[in-house]
Short mmCIF file of C-alpha atoms and ligand atoms in Angstrom, two decimals:
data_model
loop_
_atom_site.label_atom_id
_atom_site.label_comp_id
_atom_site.label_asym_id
_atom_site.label_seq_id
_atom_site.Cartn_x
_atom_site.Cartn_y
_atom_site.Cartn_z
CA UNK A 1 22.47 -1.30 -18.50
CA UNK A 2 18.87 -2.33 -17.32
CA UNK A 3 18.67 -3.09 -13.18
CA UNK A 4 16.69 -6.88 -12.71
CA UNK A 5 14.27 -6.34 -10.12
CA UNK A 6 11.83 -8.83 -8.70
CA UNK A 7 8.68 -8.03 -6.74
CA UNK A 8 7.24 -11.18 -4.72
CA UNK A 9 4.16 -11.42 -3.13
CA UNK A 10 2.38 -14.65 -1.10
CA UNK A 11 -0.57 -15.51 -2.82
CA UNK A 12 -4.09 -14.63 -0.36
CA UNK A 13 -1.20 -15.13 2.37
CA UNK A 14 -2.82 -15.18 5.77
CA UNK A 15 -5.87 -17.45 4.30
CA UNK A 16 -3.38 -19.85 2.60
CA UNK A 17 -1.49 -20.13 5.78
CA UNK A 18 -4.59 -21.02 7.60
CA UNK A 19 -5.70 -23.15 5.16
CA UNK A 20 -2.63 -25.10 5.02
CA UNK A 21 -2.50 -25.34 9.04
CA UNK A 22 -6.38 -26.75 8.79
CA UNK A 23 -7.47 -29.07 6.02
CA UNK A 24 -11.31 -28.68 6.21
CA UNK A 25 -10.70 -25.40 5.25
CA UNK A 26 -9.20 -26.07 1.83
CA UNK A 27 -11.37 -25.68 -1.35
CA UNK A 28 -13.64 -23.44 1.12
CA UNK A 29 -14.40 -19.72 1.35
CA UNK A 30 -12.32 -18.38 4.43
CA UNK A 31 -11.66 -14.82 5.75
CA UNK A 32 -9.24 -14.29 7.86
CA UNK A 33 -10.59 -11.62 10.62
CA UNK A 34 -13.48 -11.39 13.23
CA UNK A 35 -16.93 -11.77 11.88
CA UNK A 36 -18.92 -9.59 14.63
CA UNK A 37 -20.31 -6.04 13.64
CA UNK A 38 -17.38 -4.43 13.74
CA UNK A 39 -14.86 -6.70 12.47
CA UNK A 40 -13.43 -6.63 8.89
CA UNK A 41 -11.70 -9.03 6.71
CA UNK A 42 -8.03 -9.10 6.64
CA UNK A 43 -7.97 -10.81 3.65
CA UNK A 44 -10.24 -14.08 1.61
CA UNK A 45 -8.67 -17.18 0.29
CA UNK A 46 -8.88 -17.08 -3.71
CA UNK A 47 -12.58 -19.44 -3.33
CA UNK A 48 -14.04 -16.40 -1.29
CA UNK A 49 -12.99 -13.77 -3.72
CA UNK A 50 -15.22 -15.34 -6.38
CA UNK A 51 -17.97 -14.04 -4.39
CA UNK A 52 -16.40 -10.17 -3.76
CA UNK A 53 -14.76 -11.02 -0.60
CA UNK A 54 -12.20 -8.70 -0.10
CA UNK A 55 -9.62 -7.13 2.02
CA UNK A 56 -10.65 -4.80 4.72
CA UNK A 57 -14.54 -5.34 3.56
CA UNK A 58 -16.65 -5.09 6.91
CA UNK A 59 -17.04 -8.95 8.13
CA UNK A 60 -21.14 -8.34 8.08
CA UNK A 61 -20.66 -7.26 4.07
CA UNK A 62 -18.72 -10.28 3.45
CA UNK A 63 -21.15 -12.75 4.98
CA UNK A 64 -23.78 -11.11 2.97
CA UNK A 65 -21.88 -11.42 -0.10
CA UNK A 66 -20.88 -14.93 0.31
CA UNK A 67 -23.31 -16.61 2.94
CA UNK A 68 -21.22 -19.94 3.88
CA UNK A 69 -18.01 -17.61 4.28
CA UNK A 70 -16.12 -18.99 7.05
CA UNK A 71 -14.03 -16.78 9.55
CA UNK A 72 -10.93 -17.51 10.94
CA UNK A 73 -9.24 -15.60 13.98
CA UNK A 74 -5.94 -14.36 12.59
CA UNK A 75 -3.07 -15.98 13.85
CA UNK A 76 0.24 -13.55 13.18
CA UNK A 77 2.83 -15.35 14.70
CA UNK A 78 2.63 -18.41 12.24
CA UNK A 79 2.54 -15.21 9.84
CA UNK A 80 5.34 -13.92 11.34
CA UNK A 81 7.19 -17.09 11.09
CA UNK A 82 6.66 -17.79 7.34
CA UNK A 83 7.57 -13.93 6.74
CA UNK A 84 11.28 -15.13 8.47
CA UNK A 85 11.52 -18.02 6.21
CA UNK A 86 11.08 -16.15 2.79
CA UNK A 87 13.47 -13.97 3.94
CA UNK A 88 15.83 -16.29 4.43
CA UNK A 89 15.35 -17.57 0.47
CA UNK A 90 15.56 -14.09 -0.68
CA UNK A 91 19.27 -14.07 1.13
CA UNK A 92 20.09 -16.46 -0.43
CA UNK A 93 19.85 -14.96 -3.95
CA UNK A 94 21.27 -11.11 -2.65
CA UNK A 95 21.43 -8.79 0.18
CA UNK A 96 19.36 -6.67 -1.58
CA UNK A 97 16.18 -7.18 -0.50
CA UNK A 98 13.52 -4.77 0.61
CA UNK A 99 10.61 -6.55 2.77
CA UNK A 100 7.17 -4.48 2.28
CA UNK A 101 5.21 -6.53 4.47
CA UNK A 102 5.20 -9.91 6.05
CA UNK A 103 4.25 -11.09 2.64
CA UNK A 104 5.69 -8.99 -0.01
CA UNK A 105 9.57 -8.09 -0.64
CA UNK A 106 11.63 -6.32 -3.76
CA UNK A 107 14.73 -7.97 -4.83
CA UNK A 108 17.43 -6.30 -6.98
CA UNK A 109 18.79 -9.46 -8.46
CA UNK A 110 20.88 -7.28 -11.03
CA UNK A 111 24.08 -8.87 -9.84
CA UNK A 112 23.57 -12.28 -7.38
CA UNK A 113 25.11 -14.44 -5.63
CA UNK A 114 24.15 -17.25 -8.16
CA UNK A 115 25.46 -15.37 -11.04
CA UNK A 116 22.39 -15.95 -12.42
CA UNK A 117 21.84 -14.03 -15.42
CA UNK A 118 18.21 -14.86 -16.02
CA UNK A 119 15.49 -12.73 -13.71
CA UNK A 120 13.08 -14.74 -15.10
CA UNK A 121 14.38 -17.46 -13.69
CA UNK A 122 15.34 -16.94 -10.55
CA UNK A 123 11.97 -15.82 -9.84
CA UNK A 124 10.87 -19.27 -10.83
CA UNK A 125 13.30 -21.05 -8.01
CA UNK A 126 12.08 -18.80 -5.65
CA UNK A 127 8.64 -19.33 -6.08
CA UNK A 128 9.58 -23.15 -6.02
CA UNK A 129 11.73 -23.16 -2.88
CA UNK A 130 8.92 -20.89 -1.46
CA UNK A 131 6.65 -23.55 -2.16
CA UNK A 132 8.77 -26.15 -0.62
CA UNK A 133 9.82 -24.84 2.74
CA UNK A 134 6.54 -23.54 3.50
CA UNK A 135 3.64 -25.17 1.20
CA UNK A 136 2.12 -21.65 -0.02
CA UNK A 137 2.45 -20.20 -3.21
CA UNK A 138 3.68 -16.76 -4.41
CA UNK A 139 3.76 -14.67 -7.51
CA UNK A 140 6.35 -12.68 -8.81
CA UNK A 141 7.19 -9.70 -11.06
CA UNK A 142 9.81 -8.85 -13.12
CA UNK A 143 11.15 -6.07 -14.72
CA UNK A 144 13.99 -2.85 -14.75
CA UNK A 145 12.19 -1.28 -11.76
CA UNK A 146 10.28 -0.84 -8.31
CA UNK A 147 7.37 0.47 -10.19
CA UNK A 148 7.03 -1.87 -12.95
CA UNK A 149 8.29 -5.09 -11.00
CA UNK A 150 4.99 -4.51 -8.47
CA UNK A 151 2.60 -3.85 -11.05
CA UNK A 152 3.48 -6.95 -12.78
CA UNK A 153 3.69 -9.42 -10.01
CA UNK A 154 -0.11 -9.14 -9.83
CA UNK A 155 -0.85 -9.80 -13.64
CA UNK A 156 -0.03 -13.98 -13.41
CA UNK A 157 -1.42 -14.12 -9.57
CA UNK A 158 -1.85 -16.43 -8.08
CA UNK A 159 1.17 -18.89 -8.51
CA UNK A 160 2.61 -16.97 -11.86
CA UNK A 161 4.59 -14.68 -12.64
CA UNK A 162 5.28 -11.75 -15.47
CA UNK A 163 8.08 -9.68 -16.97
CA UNK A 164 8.05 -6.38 -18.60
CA UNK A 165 10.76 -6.67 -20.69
CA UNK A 166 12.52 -2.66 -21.38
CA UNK A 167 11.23 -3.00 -25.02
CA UNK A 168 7.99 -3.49 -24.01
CA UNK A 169 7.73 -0.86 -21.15
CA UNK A 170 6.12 2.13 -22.99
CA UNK A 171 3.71 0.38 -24.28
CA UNK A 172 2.99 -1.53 -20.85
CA UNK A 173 2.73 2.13 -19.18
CA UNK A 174 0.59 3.56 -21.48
CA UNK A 175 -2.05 0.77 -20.91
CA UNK A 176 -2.21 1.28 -17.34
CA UNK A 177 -5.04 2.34 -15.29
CA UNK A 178 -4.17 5.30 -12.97
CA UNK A 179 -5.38 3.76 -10.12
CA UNK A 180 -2.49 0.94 -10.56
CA UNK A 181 0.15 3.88 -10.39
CA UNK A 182 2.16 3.81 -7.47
CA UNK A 183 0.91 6.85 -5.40
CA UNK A 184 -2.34 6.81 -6.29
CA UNK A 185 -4.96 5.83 -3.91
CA UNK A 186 -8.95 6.61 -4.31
CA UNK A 187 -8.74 10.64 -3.35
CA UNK A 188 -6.42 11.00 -6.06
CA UNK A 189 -8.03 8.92 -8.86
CA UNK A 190 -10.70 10.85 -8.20
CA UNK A 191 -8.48 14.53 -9.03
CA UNK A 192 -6.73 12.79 -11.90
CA UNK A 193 -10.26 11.30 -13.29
CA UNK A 194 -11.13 15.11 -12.75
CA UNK A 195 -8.38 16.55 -15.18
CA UNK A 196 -8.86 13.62 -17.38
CA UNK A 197 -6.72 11.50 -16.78
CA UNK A 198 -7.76 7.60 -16.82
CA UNK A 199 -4.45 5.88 -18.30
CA UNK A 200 -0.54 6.23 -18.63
CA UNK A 201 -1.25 7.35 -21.95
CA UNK A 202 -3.13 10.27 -20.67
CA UNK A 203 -1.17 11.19 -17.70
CA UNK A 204 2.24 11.19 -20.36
CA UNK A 205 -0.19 14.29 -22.12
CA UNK A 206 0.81 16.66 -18.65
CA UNK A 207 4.07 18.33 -18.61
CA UNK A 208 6.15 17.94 -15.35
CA UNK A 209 5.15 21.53 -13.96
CA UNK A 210 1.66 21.00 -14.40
CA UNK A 211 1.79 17.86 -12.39
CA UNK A 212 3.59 19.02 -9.72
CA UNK A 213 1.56 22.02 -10.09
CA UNK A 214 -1.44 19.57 -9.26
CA UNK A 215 0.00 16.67 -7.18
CA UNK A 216 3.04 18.60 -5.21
CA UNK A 217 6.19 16.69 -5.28
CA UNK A 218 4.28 13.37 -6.53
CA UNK A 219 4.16 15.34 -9.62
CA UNK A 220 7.85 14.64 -10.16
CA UNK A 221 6.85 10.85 -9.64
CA UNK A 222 4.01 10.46 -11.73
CA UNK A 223 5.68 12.67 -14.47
CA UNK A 224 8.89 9.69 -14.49
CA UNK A 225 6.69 6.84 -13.95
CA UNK A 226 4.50 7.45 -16.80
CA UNK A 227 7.20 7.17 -18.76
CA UNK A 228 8.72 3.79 -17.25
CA UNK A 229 11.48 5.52 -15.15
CA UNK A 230 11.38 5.06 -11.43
CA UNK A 231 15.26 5.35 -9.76
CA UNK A 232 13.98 4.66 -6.42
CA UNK A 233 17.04 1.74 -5.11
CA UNK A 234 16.08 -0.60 -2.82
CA UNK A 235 16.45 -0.14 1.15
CA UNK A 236 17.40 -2.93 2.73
CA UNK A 237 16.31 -1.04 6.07
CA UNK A 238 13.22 0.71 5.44
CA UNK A 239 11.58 0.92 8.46
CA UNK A 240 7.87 2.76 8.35
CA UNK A 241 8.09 5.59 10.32
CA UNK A 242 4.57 7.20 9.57
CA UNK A 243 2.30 6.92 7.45
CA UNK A 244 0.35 9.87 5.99
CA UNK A 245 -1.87 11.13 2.95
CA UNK A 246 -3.08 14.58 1.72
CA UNK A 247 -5.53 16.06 -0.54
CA UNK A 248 -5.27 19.61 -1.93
CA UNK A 249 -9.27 20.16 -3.29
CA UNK A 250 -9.80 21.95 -6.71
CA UNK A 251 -11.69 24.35 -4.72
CA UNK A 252 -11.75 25.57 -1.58
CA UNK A 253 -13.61 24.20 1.51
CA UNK A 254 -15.22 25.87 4.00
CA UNK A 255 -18.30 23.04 5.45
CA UNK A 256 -16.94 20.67 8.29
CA UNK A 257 -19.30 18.17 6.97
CA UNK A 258 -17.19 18.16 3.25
CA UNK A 259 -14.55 17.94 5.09
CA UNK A 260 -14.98 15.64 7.39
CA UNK A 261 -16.12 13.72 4.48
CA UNK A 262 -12.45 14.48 2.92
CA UNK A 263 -10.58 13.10 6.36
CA UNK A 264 -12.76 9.90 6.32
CA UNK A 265 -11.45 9.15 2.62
CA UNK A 266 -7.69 9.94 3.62
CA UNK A 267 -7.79 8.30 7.19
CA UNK A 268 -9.47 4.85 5.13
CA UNK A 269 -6.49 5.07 2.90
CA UNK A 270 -3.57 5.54 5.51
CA UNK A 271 -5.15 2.82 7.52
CA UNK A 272 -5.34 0.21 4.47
CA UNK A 273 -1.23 0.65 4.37
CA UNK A 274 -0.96 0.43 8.32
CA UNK A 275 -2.87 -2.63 8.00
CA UNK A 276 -0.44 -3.58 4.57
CA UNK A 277 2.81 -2.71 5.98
CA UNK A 278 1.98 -4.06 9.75
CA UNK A 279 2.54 -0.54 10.95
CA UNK A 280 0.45 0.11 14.04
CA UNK A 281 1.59 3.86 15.29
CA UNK A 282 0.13 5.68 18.18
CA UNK A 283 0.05 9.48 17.39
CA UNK A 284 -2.73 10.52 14.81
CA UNK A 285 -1.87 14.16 12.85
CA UNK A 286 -4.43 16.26 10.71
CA UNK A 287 -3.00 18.88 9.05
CA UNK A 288 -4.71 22.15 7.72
CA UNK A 289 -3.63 24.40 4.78
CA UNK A 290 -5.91 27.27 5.27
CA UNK A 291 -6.95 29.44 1.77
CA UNK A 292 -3.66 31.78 2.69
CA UNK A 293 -1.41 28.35 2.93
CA UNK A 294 -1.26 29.00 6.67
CA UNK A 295 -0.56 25.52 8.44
CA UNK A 296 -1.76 24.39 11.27
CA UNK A 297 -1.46 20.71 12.52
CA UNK A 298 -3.10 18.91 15.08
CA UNK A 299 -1.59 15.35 16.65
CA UNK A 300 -2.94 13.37 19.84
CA UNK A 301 -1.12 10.11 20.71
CA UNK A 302 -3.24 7.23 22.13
CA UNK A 303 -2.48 5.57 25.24
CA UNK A 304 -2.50 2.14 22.49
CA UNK A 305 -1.18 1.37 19.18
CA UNK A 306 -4.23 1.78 16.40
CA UNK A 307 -5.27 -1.58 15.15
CA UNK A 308 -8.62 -0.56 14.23
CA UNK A 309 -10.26 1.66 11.90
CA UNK A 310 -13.29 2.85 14.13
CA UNK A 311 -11.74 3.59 17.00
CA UNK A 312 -8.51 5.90 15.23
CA UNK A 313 -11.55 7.70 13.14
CA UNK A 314 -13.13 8.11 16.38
CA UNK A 315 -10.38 10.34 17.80
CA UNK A 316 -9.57 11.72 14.28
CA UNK A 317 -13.47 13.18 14.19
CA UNK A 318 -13.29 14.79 17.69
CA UNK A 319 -9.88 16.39 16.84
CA UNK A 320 -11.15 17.52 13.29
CA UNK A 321 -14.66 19.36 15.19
CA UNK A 322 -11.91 21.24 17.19
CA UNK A 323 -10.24 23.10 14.04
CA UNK A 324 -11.19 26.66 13.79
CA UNK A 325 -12.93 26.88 10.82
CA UNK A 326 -14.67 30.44 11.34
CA UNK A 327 -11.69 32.26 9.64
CA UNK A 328 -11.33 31.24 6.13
CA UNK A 329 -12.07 28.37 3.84
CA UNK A 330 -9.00 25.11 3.43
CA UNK A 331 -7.51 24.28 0.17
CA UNK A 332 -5.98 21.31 1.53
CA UNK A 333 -6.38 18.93 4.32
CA UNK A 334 -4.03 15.96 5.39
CA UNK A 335 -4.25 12.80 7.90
CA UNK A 336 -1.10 10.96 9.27
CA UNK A 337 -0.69 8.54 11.75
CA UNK A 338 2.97 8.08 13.32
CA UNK A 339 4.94 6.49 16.12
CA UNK A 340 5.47 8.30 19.34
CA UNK A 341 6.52 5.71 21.38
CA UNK A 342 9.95 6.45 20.08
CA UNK A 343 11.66 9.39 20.95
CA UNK A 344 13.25 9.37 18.09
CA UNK A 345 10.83 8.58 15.72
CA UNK A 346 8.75 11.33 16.93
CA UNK A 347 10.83 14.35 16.15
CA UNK A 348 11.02 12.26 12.61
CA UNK A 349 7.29 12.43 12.10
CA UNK A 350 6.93 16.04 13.63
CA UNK A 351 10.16 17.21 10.77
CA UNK A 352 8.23 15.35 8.62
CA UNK A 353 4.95 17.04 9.20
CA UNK A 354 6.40 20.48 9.19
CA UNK A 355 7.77 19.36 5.62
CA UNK A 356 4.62 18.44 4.18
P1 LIG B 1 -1.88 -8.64 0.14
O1 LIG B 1 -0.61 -9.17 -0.47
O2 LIG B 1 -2.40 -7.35 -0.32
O3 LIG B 1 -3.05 -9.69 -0.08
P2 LIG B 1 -3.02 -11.27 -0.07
O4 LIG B 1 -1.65 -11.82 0.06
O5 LIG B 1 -3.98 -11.74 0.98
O6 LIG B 1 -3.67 -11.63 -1.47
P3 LIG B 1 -2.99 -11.54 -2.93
O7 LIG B 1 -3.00 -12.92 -3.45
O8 LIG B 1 -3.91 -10.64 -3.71
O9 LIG B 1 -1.62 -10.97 -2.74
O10 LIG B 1 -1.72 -8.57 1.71
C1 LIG B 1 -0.95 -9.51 2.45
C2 LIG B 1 -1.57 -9.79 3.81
O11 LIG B 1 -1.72 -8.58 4.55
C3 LIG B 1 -2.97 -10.38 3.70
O12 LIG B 1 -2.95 -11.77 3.57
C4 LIG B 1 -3.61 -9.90 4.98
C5 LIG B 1 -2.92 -8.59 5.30
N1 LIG B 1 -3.81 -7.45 4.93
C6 LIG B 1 -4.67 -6.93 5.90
O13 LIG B 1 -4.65 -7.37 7.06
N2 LIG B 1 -5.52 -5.90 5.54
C7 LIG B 1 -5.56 -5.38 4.29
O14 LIG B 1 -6.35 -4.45 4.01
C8 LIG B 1 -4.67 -5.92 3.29
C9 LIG B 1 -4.69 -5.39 1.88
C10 LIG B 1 -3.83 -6.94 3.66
MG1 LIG B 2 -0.10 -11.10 -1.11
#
């Protein structure tokens, strides 16, 4: 009845590789990332974190934070490499495999090629074969789907692993913070904290219209995953296309300073996935729903793939001063950033932009 699916993720992944390629740098505090003004941390071995080290903190924060923190220039080859290798494991147990990242994958292990009955357990091999072809470790969640399997992967980290079991799923839901909801990044805590909503237990309290009412057509999402149920398969081919957030605001904006403020907080959390899923597009989008839901969108594409914060929010706060804002006030305002290099891809992101 139930699917088996397994979320793995590499444990502080680019610090552990660089702390397995360099042995003074076990034991130690390492970020991985350029420590100069402008630099920020790609991520901090599991020693740094105990000092608030964290991913995409500015370097100059983290070496106030922790003062001995060492920084090492990231090296995504190796990265690469690995990424190949635990790919190759995951074959080995199905074809269905969905990579995220370089360090992160979903596995429907429902029916496998070692007729292995026990999820559980072949999470455990994995983790142990991980751990022998490449000397890092990885954690793993298990459960019936996408949703729940991701969630839980981080509750035994690092080097663990954790299962929500279907008779223990509503309960597990209900205990959830919003912001661990898939979907939900800091603009939109912030609107459910707004209407109330802190836990699974409260968001299960909205009916499905008045969440789509709220969220658009995450509504439908949130309204299934609160209870558990997330159909989504997995897609062995996913390939990251663009990557975009909006924000409708509970009332209206008409101050380019608010909303600049607005952009900031979406363009932070669209460049936190690039950096997650190793997408680095060229063509930056804002998108305008005026107070009469009028659309108007905006894209310029870079002569150079974005691999930096500063210099994409640059760009995105030029292109924001030109939007007429003389007319009426905006009830909702998005950011995207996409792939033009691609023919293709770029009548993709446009359909997808006029969908919004
Ligand atoms: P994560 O799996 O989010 O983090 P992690 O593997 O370093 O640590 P954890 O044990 O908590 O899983 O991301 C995987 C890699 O992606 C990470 O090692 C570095 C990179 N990354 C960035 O470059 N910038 C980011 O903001 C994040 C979140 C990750
Ligand atoms: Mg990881």
């Amino acid at each position: 009845m139930w699917r088996k699916i397994i979320h793995i993720d590499m444990d502080a992944f680019y610090a552990s590789v660089e702390q397995r390629d360099n042995p003074q740098l076990r034991g130690k505090a390492i970020a991985v990332g350029y420590g100069e003004a402008r630099g920020v941390v790609s991520t901090a071995s599991y020693e740094a974190r105990k000092f608030g080290v964290r991913s995409a903190m500015p370097s100059l924060t983290a070496r106030h934070k922790c003062p001995g923190l060492i920084f090492v220039p990231p090296r995504f080859d190796v990265y690469h490499e690995v990424s190949m290798q635990i790919r190759e494991i995951f074959r080995e147990y199905t074809d269905l495999v969905e990579p995220l990242s370089l360090d992160e994958a979903f596995l429907d292990v429902t029916v496998n090629h070692k007729n292995n009955p026990s999820a559980t357990l072949i999470a455990k091999e994995i983790r142990k074969q991980i751990f022998e072809t490449t000397g890092l470790t990885a954690s793993a969640g298990i459960s019936i789907n996408k949703f729940l399997a991701k969630i839980a992967s981080d509750y035994n980290k690092p080097n663990g692993q954790f299962v929500v079991l279907p008779e223990n799923v509503e309960k597990f839901v209900e205990n959830l913070k919003i912001e661990q909801f898939f979907g939900v990044g800091k603009v939109t805590a912030r609107k459910m904290h707004a209407h109330g909503i802190f836990t699974g237990y409260d968001l299960k309290q909205y009916t499905e219209m008045e969440l789509v009412k709220l969220f658009g057509k995450m509504g439908h999402e949130f309204y299934l995953h609160a209870r558990g149920i997330d159909n989504r398969e997995i897609e062995i081919n996913r390939i990251t296309k663009s990557i975009s957030n909006e924000t409708t605001f509970l009332q209206n904006k008409d101050n380019l300073i608010l909303l600049t403020v607005e952009l900031y907080h979406l363009a932070k959390e669209v460049f936190s996935r690039m950096q997650k899923e190793n997408f680095f597009g060229k063509t930056i989008t804002i998108k305008v729903k005026y107070a009469d839901f009028k659309i108007i969108t905006r894209s310029k594409t870079l002569m150079q793939k974005i691999t930096e914060f500063h210099s994409m929010w640059t760009v995105a706060r030029e292109m924001m001063k030109q939007i007429d804002l003389s007319g009426q006030p905006v009830r909702l305002i998005g950011f995207g950033v996409g792939n033009a290099s691609d023919e293709l891809v770029k009548k993709q992101v446009q359909m997808e932009l006029s969908l919004f």
